[in-house]
Amino acid sequence: MTGSSVAARALVGAISIIAIVTAGVLASPTSMLESADSVSTEPVVFGLLVLGLYLVRPLFVLPTTPLAIVVGYGYGISVGVPVALVGVAITVTPVFFGARWVAGTESDPSAGGSTPDRPSTDHSSDDTGTTVPSGPIATVFSEFRDRVLVRSRSVVSRYYDTAGPIRGVVASRLVPIPSDISTCAAAVSGVKYHQFILGTIAGELPWTIAAVVVGSSAATITTAGLGELSLTLTVACILAAMVLLAGPIYRFVQRRLRTRPDGKPTDR
């Protein structure tokens, strides 16, 4: 990737972050979700509203749980669970491909953990002759890229290399971390889209079921979360993620123990 492409993608990413923060400040997600109460008796309107909420969710950096509560309130358990899971698949898709484009991995979606070649830190020109911006701003960006972005991507790639793409996504969805962080991590590591969606649906299933059940039993729409169920569900999902990753982590540790610091296998 040329230096100009890196700068353009970084600029688009920065503008997107600013837009998301601005949208979150100017609008009230809670009021927006609670407004669904007034149209919950109109199936078509309610369905369109729910679709719209899932589409704009990334702009407000909302977790998916409140939306599943809204779905459960309007559709009940039997219909609400599949609808909420489809909604999750819809809402994470633009974030996935957006992160992949900004990171420059969309041309090699099967990279599987390898870190792409980075532009030289010499900001005068690149291999194609394209002039790369120089000066203090370019230097700061280069340092941030090398010390934070590249290293973070390397750690994420090693995680997916160890756990596997689908298992890695499932585990990341089970633990209570922000949905979009998990999505971006999978995108920049080279996880394929179908693997990402399968892992997302499997990992979000317990959270979705719990949220839909809470929503279906509520007298009015609430976005306060899962209440007393939250702690129990969180602990259960963390334990499930640990069990899921136990095998890959054990094999990873065994390989490290059988390898000398110079990278050559020990004589055993």
Short mmCIF file of C-alpha atoms in Angstrom, two decimals, residues 129-219:
data_model
loop_
_atom_site.label_atom_id
_atom_site.label_comp_id
_atom_site.label_asym_id
_atom_site.label_seq_id
_atom_site.Cartn_x
_atom_site.Cartn_y
_atom_site.Cartn_z
CA GLY A 129 7.48 7.31 -6.73
CA THR A 130 4.45 8.71 -4.94
CA THR A 131 5.38 11.58 -2.66
CA VAL A 132 4.54 10.79 0.94
CA PRO A 133 3.81 13.66 3.32
CA SER A 134 6.67 14.57 5.61
CA GLY A 135 7.07 16.75 8.64
CA PRO A 136 6.00 16.56 12.30
CA ILE A 137 2.47 15.34 11.59
CA ALA A 138 3.70 12.53 9.34
CA THR A 139 6.30 11.56 11.94
CA VAL A 140 3.71 11.41 14.72
CA PHE A 141 1.39 9.34 12.51
CA SER A 142 4.25 6.97 11.62
CA GLU A 143 5.18 6.50 15.27
CA PHE A 144 1.56 5.87 16.24
CA ARG A 145 1.15 3.41 13.39
CA ASP A 146 4.31 1.48 14.23
CA ARG A 147 3.95 1.44 18.01
CA VAL A 148 0.20 1.06 18.42
CA LEU A 149 -1.64 0.03 15.28
CA VAL A 150 0.85 -2.46 13.87
CA ARG A 151 1.59 -4.05 17.24
CA SER A 152 -2.11 -4.27 18.10
CA ARG A 153 -2.82 -5.91 14.77
CA SER A 154 0.04 -8.34 15.35
CA VAL A 155 -1.40 -9.36 18.74
CA VAL A 156 -4.88 -9.81 17.27
CA SER A 157 -3.50 -11.84 14.37
CA ARG A 158 -1.64 -14.17 16.75
CA TYR A 159 -4.86 -14.62 18.70
CA TYR A 160 -6.78 -15.71 15.61
CA ASP A 161 -3.88 -17.86 14.41
CA THR A 162 -4.01 -19.68 17.75
CA ALA A 163 -7.76 -19.90 18.27
CA GLY A 164 -8.87 -20.24 14.67
CA PRO A 165 -11.21 -17.78 12.89
CA ILE A 166 -14.65 -19.05 13.91
CA ARG A 167 -13.65 -20.14 17.41
CA GLY A 168 -11.85 -16.84 17.92
CA VAL A 169 -14.89 -14.78 16.90
CA VAL A 170 -17.24 -16.87 19.08
CA ALA A 171 -15.02 -16.37 22.13
CA SER A 172 -14.68 -12.63 21.49
CA ARG A 173 -18.48 -12.33 21.33
CA LEU A 174 -19.02 -14.30 24.51
CA VAL A 175 -16.84 -12.05 26.65
CA PRO A 176 -18.39 -8.67 27.57
CA ILE A 177 -16.33 -6.36 25.37
CA PRO A 178 -17.82 -3.72 23.04
CA SER A 179 -19.25 -5.30 19.90
CA ASP A 180 -17.46 -3.00 17.48
CA ILE A 181 -14.04 -3.69 19.03
CA SER A 182 -14.55 -7.41 18.45
CA THR A 183 -15.72 -6.70 14.90
CA CYS A 184 -12.73 -4.51 14.04
CA ALA A 185 -10.29 -7.04 15.51
CA ALA A 186 -11.71 -9.81 13.32
CA ALA A 187 -11.70 -7.57 10.25
CA VAL A 188 -8.06 -6.50 10.47
CA SER A 189 -6.86 -10.04 11.23
CA GLY A 190 -8.06 -11.38 7.89
CA VAL A 191 -11.02 -13.44 9.13
CA LYS A 192 -13.31 -14.20 6.19
CA TYR A 193 -16.76 -12.67 6.22
CA HIS A 194 -18.71 -15.94 6.41
CA GLN A 195 -16.51 -17.12 9.28
CA PHE A 196 -17.07 -13.82 11.03
CA ILE A 197 -20.87 -14.02 10.66
CA LEU A 198 -21.05 -17.64 11.84
CA GLY A 199 -18.88 -16.87 14.86
CA THR A 200 -20.84 -13.70 15.63
CA ILE A 201 -24.22 -15.46 15.59
CA ALA A 202 -22.93 -18.32 17.77
CA GLY A 203 -21.23 -16.00 20.25
CA GLU A 204 -24.12 -13.55 20.47
CA LEU A 205 -26.74 -16.30 20.89
CA PRO A 206 -26.78 -16.44 24.73
CA TRP A 207 -26.76 -12.64 25.06
CA THR A 208 -29.52 -12.34 22.45
CA ILE A 209 -31.74 -14.98 24.03
CA ALA A 210 -31.41 -13.37 27.46
CA ALA A 211 -32.15 -9.88 26.11
CA VAL A 212 -35.15 -11.04 24.10
CA VAL A 213 -36.55 -12.86 27.14
CA VAL A 214 -36.14 -9.71 29.25
CA GLY A 215 -37.80 -7.60 26.57
CA SER A 216 -40.70 -9.99 26.08
CA SER A 217 -41.50 -9.92 29.82
CA ALA A 218 -41.30 -6.14 30.18
CA ALA A 219 -44.44 -4.04 30.59
#
